[in-house]
C-alpha positions as a Markdown table, in Angstrom:
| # | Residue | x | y | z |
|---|---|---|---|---|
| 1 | Unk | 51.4 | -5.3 | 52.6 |
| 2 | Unk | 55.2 | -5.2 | 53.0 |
| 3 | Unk | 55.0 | -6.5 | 56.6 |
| 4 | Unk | 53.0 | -9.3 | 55.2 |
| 5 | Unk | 55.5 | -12.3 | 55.1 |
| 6 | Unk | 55.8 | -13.6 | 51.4 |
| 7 | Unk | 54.3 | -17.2 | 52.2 |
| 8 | Unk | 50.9 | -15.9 | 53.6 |
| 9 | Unk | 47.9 | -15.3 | 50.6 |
| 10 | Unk | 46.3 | -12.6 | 50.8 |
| 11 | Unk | 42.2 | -12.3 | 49.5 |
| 12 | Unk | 42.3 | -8.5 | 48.7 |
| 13 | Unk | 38.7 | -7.3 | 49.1 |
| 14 | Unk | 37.5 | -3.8 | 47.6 |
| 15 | Unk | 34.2 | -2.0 | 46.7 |
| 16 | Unk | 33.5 | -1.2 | 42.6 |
| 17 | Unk | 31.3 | 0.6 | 40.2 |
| 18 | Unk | 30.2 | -1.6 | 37.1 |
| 19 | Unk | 27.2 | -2.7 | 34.7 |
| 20 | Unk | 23.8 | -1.9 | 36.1 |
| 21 | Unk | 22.9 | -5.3 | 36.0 |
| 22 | Unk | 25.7 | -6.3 | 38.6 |
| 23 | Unk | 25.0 | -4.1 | 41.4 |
| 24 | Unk | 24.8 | -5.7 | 44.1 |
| 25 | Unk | 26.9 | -8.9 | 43.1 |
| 26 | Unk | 30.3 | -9.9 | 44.2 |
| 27 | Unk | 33.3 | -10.4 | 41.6 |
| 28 | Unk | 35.6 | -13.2 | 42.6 |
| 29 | Unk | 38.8 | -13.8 | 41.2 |
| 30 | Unk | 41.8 | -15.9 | 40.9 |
| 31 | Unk | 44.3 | -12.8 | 40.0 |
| 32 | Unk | 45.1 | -9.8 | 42.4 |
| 33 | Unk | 42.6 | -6.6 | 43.1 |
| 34 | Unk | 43.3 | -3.6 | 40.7 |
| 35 | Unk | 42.5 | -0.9 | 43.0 |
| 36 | Unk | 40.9 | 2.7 | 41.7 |
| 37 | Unk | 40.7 | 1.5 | 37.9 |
| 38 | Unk | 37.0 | 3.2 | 38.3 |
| 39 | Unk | 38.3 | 6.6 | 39.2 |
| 40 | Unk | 41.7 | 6.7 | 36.9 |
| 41 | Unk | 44.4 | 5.8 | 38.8 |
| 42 | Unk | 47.0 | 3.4 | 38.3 |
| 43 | Unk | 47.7 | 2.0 | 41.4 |
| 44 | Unk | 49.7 | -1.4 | 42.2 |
| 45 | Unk | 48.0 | -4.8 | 42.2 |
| 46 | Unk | 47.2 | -6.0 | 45.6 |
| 47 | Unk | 47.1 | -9.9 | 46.4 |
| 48 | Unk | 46.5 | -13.2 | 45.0 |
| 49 | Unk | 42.8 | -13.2 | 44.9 |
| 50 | Unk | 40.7 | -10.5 | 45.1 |
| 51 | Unk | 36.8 | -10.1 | 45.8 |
| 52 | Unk | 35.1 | -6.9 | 44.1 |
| 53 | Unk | 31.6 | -5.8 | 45.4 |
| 54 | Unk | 29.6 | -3.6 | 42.4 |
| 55 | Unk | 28.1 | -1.0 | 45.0 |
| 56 | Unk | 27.3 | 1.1 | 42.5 |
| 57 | Unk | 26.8 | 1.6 | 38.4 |
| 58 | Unk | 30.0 | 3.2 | 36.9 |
| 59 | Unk | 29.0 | 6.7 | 35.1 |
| 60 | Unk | 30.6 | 9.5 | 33.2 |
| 61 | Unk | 31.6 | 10.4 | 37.2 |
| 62 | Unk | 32.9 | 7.4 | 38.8 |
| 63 | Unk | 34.5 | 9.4 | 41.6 |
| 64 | Unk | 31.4 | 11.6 | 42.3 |
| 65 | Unk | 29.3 | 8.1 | 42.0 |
| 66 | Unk | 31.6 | 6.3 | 45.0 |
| 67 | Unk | 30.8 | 9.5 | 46.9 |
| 68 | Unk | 27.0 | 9.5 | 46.9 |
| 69 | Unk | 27.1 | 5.5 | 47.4 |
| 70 | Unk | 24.8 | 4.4 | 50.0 |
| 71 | Unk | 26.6 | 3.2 | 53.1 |
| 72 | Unk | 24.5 | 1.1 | 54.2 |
| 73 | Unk | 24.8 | -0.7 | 50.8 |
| 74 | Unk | 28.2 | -0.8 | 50.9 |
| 75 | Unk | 28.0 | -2.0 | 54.7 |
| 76 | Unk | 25.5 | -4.8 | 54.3 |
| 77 | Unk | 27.8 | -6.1 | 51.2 |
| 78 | Unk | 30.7 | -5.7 | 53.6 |
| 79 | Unk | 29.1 | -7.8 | 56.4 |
| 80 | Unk | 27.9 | -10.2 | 53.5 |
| 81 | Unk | 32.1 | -10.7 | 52.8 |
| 82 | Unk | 33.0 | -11.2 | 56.3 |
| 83 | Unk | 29.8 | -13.8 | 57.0 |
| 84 | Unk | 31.2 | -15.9 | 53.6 |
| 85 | Unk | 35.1 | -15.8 | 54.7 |
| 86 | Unk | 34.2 | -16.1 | 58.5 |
| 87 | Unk | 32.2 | -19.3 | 57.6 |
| 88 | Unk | 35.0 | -20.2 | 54.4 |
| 89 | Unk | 37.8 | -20.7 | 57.2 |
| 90 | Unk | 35.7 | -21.9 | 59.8 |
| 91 | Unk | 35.3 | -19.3 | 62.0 |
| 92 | Unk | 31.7 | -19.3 | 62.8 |
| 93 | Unk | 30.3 | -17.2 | 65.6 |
| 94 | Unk | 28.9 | -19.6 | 69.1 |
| 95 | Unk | 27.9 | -18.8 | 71.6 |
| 96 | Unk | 29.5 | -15.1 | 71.3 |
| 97 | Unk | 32.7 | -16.5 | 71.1 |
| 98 | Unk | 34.8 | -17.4 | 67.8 |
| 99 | Unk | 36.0 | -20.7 | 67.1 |
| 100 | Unk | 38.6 | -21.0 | 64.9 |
| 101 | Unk | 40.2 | -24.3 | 62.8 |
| 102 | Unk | 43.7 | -23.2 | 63.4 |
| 103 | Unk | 44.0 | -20.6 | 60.7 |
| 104 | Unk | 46.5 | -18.0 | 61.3 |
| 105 | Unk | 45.1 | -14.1 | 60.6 |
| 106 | Unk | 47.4 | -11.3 | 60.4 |
């Protein structure tokens, strides 16, 4: 983050536990990610936005629960992020090449 220069944003993107209900769903937010709430710790905010998929329902284990996550859940939700910002800033697959509107990625 600190190479970052201060007049880029920056969507932070992480995987979560929550409700039962919302697994599977995608949390989207105006504030920046609080990383490792689920498992305790008390690590900085990250971002301006942030994007939180529920891979999993948070239990009385929350670290032993992101350990026996499916991958392949938390992949497809993954490659469900990167087709919505891919297609958000206009970089949409043709051809097997990328076109791109001009945004600048770091």
């Amino acid at each position: 983050m600190a190479d970052i220069p201060a007049s880029r944003v920056v969507v932070a993107i992480d995987a979560c536990l929550g409700q039962p209900q919302s697994v599977g769903s995608f949390l989207v937010s105006d504030e920046p990610l609080l990383p490792a709430r689920s498992v305790g710790q008390a690590l900085p905010a990250v971002g301006h936005y942030s994007v939180a998929a529920v891979v999993n329902a948070l239990g009385p284990k929350p670290y032993a629960t992101l350990q026996t996550t499916s991958l392949h859940h938390v992949m497809t939700m993954a490659g469900q992020i990167a087709s919505a910002a891919a297609e958000a800033f206009g970089m949409i697959a043709d051809a097997g090449t990328n076109r791109s509107r001009g945004w600048p990625l770091i």
